[in-house]
Coordinates of N, CA, C and O in Angstrom, one line a residue:
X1 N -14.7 18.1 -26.6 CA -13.6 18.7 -27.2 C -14.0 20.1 -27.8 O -15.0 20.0 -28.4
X2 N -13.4 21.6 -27.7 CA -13.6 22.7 -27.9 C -12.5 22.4 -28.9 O -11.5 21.9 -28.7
X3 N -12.9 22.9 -30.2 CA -11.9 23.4 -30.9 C -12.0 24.6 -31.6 O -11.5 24.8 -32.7
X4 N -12.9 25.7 -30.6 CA -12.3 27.3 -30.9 C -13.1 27.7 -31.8 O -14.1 27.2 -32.2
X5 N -12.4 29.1 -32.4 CA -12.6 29.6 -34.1 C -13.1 28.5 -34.8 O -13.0 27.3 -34.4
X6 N -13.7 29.0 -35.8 CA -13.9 28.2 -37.0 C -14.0 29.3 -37.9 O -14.5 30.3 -37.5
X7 N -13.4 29.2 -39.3 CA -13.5 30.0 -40.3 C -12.6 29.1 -41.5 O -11.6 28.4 -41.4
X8 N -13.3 29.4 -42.6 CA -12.6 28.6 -44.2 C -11.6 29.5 -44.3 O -11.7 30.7 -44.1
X9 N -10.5 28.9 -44.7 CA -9.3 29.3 -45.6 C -9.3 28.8 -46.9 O -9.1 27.6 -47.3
X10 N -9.9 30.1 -47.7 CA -9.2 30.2 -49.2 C -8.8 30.2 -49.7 O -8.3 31.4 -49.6
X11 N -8.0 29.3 -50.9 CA -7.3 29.5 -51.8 C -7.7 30.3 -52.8 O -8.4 29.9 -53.7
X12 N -7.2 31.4 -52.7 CA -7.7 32.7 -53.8 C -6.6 32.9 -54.9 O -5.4 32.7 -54.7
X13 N -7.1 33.4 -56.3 CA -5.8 33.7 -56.9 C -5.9 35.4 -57.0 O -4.7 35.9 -56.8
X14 N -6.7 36.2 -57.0 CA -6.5 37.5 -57.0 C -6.9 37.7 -55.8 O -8.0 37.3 -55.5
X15 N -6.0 38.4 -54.8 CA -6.4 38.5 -53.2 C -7.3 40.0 -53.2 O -8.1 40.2 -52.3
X16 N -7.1 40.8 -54.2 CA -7.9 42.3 -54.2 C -9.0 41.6 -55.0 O -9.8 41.6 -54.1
X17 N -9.5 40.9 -56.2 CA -10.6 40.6 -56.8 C -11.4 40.2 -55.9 O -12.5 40.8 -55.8
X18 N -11.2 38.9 -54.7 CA -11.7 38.2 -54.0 C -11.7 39.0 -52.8 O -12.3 38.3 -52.0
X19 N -11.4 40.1 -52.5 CA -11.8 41.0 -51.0 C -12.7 41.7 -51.9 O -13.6 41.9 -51.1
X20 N -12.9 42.2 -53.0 CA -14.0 43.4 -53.0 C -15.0 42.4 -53.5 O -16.1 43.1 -53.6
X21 N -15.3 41.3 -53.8 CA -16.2 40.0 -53.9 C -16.9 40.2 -52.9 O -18.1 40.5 -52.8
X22 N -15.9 39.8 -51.6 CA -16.6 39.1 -50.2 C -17.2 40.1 -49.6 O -18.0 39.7 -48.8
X23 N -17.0 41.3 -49.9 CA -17.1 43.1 -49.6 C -18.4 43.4 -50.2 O -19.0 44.2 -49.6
X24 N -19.2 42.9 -51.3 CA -20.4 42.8 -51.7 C -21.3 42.2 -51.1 O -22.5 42.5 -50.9
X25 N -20.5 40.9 -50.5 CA -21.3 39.9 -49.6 C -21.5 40.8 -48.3 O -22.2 40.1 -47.5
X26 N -21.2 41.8 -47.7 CA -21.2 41.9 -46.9 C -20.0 41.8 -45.8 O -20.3 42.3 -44.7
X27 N -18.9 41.4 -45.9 CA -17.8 41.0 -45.4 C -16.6 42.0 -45.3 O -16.0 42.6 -46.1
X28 N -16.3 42.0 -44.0 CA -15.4 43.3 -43.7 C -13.9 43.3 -43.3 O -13.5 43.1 -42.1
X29 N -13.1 43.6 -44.5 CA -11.6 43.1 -43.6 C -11.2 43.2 -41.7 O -11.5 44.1 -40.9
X30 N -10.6 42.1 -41.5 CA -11.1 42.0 -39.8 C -9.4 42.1 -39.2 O -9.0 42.6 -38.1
X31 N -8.6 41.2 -40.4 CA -7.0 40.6 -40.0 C -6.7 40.8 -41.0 O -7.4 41.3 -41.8
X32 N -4.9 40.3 -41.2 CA -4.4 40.0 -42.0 C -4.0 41.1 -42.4 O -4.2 42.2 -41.8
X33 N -3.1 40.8 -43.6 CA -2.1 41.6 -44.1 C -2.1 41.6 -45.6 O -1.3 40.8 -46.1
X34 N -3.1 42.6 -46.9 CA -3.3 42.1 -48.3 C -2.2 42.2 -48.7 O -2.1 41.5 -49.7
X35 N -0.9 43.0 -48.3 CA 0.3 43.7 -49.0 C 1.3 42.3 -49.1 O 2.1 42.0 -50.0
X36 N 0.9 41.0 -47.6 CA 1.3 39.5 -47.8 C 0.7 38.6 -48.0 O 0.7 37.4 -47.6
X37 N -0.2 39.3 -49.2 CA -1.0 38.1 -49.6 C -2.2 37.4 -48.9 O -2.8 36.7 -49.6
X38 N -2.6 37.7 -47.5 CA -3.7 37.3 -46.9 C -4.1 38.2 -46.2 O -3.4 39.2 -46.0
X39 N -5.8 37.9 -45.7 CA -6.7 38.6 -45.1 C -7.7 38.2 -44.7 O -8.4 37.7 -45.6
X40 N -8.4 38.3 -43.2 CA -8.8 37.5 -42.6 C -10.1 38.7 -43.0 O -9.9 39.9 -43.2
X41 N -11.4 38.1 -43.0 CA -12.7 39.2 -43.2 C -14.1 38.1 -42.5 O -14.3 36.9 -42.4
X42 N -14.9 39.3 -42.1 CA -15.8 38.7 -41.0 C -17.2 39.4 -42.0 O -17.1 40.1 -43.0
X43 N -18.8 38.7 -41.1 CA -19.9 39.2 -41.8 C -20.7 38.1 -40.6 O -21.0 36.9 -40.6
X44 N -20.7 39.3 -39.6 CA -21.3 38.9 -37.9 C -20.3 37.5 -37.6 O -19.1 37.8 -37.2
X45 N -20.4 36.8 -37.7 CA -19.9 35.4 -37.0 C -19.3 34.5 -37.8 O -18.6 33.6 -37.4
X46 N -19.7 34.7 -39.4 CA -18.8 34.2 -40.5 C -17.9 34.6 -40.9 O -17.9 35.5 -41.8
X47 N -16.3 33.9 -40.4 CA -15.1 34.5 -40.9 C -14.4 33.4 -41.9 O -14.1 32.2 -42.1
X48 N -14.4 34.5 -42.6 CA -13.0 33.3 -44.1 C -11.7 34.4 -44.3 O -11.5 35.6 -44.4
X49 N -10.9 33.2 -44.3 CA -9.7 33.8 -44.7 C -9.5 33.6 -46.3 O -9.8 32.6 -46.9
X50 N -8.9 35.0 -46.9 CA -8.4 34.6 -47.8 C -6.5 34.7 -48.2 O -5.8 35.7 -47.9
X51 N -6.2 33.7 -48.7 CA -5.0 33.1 -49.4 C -4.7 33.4 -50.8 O -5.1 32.6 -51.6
X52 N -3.9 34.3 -51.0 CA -2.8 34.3 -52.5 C -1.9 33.4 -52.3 O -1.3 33.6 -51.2
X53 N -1.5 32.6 -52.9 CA -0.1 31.3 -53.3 C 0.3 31.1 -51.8 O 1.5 31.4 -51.4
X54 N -0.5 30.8 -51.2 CA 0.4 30.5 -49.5 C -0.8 28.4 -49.6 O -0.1 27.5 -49.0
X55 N -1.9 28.0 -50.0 CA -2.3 26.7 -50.1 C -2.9 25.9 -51.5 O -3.5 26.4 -52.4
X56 N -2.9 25.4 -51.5 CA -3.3 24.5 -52.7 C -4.5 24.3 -52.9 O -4.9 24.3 -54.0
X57 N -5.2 24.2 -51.9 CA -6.7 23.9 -51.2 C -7.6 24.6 -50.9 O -7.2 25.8 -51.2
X58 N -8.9 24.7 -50.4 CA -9.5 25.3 -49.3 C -9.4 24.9 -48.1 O -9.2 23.7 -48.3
X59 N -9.3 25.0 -47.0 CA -9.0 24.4 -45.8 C -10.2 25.2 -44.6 O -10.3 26.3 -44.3
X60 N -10.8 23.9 -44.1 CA -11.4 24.5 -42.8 C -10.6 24.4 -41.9 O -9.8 23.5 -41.7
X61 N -10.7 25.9 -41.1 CA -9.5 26.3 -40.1 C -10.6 26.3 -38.9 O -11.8 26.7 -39.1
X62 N -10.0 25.8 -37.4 CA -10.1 26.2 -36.0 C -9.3 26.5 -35.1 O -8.2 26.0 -35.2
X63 N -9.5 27.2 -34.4 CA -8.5 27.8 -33.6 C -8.6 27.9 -32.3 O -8.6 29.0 -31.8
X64 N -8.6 26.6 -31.5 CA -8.5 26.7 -30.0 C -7.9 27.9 -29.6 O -7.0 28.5 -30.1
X65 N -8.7 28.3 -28.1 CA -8.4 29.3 -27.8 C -9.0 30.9 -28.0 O -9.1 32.0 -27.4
X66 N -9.3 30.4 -28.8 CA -9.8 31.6 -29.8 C -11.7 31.6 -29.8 O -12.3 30.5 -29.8
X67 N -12.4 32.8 -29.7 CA -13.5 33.0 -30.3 C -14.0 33.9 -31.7 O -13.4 34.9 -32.1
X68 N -14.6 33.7 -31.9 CA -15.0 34.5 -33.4 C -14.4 35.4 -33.7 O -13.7 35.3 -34.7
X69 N -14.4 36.5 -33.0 CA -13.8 37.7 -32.5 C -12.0 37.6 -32.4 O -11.5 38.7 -32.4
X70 N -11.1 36.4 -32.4 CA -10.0 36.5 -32.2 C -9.9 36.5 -30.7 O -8.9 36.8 -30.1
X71 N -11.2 36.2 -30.1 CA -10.5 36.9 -28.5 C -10.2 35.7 -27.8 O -10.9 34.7 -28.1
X72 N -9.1 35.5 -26.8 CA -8.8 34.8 -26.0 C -9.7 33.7 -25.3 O -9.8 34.2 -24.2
X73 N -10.1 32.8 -25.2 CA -11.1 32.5 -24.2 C -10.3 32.0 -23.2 O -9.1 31.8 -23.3
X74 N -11.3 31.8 -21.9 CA -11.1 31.6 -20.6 C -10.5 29.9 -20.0 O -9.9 29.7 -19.0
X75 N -10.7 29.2 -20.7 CA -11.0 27.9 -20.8 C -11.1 27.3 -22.2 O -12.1 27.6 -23.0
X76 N -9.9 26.4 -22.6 CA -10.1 25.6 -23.9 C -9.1 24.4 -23.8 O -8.2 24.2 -23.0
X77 N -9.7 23.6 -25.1 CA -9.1 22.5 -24.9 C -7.8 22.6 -26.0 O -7.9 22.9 -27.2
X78 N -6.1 21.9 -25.0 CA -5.2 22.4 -25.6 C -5.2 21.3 -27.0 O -5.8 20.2 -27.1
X79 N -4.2 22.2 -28.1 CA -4.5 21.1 -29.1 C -3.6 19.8 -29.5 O -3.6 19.1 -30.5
X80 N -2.9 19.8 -28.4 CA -1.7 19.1 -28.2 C -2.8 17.6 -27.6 O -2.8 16.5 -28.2
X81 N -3.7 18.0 -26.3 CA -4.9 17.1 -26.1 C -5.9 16.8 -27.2 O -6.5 15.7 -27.2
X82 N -6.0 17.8 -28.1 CA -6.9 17.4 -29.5 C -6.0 16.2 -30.1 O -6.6 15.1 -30.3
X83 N -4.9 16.4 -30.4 CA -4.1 15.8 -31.0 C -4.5 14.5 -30.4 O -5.0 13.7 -31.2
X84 N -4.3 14.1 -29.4 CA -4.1 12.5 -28.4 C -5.3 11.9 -28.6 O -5.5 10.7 -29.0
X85 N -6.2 13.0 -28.1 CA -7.8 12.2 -28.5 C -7.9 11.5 -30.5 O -8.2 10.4 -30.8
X86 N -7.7 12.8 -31.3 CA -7.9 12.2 -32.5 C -7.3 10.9 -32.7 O -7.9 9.8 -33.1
X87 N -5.7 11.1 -32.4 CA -5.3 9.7 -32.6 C -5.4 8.9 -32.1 O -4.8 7.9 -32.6
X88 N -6.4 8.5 -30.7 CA -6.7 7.3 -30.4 C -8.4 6.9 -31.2 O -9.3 6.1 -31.3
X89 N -8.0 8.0 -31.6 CA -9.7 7.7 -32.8 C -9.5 6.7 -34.1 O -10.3 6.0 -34.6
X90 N -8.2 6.7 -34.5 CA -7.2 6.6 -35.8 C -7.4 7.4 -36.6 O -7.8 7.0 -37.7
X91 N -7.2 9.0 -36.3 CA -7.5 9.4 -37.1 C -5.9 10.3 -37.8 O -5.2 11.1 -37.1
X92 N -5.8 9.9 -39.1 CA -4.3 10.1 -39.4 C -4.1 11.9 -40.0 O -4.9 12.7 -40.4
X93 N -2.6 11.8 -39.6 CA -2.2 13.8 -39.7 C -1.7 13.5 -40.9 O -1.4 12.4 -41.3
X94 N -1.4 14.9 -41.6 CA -1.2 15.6 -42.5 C 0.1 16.0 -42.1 O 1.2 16.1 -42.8
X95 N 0.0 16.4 -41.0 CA 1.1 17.2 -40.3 C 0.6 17.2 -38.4 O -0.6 17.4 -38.0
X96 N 2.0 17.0 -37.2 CA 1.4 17.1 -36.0 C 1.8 18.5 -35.2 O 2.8 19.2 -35.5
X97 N 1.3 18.8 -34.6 CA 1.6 19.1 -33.3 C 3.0 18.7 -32.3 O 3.3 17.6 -32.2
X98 N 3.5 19.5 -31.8 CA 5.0 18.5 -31.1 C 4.1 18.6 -29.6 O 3.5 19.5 -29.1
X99 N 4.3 17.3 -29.3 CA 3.6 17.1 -28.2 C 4.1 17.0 -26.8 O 3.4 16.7 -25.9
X100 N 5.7 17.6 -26.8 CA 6.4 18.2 -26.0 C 6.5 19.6 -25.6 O 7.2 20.0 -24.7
X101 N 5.6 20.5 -26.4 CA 5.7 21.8 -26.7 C 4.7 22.4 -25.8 O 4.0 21.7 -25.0
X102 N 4.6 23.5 -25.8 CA 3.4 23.8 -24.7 C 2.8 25.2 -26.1 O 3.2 25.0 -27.2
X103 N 2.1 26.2 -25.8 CA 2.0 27.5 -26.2 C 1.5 27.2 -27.9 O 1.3 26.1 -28.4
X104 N 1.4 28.4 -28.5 CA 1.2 28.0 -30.2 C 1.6 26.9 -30.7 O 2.8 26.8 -30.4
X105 N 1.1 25.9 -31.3 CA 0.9 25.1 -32.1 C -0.1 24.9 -33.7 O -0.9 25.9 -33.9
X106 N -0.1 23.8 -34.6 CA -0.8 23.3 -35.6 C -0.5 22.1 -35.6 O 0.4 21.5 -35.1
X107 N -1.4 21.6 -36.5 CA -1.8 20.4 -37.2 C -2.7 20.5 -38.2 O -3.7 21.3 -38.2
X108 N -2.5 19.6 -39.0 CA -3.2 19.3 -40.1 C -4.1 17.9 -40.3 O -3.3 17.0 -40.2
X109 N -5.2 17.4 -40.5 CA -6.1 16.2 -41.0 C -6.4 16.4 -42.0 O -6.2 17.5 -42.6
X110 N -7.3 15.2 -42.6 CA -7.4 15.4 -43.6 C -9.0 14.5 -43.4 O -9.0 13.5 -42.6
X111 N -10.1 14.9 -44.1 CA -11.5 13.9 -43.8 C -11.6 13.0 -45.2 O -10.9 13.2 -46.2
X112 N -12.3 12.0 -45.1 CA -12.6 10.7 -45.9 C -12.6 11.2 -46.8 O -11.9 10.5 -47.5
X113 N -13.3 12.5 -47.6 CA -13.2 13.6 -48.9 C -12.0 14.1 -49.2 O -11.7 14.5 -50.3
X114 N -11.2 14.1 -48.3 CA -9.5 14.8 -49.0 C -9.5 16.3 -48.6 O -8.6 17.1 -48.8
X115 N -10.7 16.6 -48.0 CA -10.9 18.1 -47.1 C -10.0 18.4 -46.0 O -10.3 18.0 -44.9
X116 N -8.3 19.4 -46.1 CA -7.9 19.2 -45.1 C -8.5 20.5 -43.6 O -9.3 21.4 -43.7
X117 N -8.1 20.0 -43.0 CA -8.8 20.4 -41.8 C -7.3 21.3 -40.7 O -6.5 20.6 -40.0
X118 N -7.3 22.7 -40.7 CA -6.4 23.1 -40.1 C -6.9 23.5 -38.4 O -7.8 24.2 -38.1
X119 N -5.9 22.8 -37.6 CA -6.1 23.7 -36.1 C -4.6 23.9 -36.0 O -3.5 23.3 -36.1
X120 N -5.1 24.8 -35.7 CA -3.7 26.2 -35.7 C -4.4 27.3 -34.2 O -5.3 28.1 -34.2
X121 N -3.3 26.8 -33.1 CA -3.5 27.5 -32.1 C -2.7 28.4 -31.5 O -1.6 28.0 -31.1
X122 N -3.0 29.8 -31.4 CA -2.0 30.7 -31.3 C -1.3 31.3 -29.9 O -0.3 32.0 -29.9
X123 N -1.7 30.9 -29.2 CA -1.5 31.1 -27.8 C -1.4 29.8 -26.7 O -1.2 30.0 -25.5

C-alpha cells in the first residue's frame, strides 16, 4: 500500500507566530495560502502544514499520488483501494471516501491513541 506525501498538520493559533518559528527551524513556506489561514512549509523532505481555526487536532496527513515535492507520481495506490483494504482490516473511519467516485478524494482514521490520520488525495 503506497500512501504518498506524508507531512503533520498543525493546529496552530497564531499562523504568522508559528511560520516565523518553523522559519528558525529552517523551514520554508512551500504552499498554502497565510491571508486563509494555512501554509504548507518544507525543510529538505520534512513537510508540516500549518492551520489557524480550520482543526482541533494535529493530524498526520498522506497524500496518495503525491511526493514530497507535491509532484504527481507515476503509479499509486488509489485511496478509494486504501479505503477497502483498511476496512477489511476493521479498521474504523472518522469520515469515508465515496467509493463510487473516481479522482480527489479523503478520509479520515483515527489510531488506538485518538491520533487522527488524514489521506486526502488530490488528483
Amino acid at each position: 500500500m503506497k500512501l504518498g506525501a506524508f507531512s503533520v498538520s498543525l493546529n496552530v493559533k497564531d499562523i504568522h507566530l508559528s511560520k516565523s518559528f518553523y522559519e528558525k527551524l529552517g523551514f520554508q513556506a512551500f504552499g498554502g495560502d497565510i491571508t486563509q489561514n494555512w501554509l504548507i512549509m518544507k525543510n529538505e523532505n520534512c513537510v508540516i502544514g500549518l492551520f489557524q481555526g480550520m482543526f482541533e487536532k494535529n493530524i498526520l496527513t498522506f497524500n496518495p499520488g503525491w511526493n514530497q515535492n507535491a509532484e504527481n507520481l507515476e503509479t499509486f495506490t488509489d485511496i478509494r483501494d486504501i479505503q477497502k483494504k483498511l476496512k477489511s482490516e476493521g479498521i474504523k473511519f472518522l469520515s469515508e471516501a465515496d467509493e463510487g467516485s473516481v479522482g480527489p478524494a479523503h478520509m479520515i482514521i483515527e489510531d488506538p491513541d485518538g491520533n487522527q490520520i488524514l489521506l486526502d488525495q488530490h488528483r
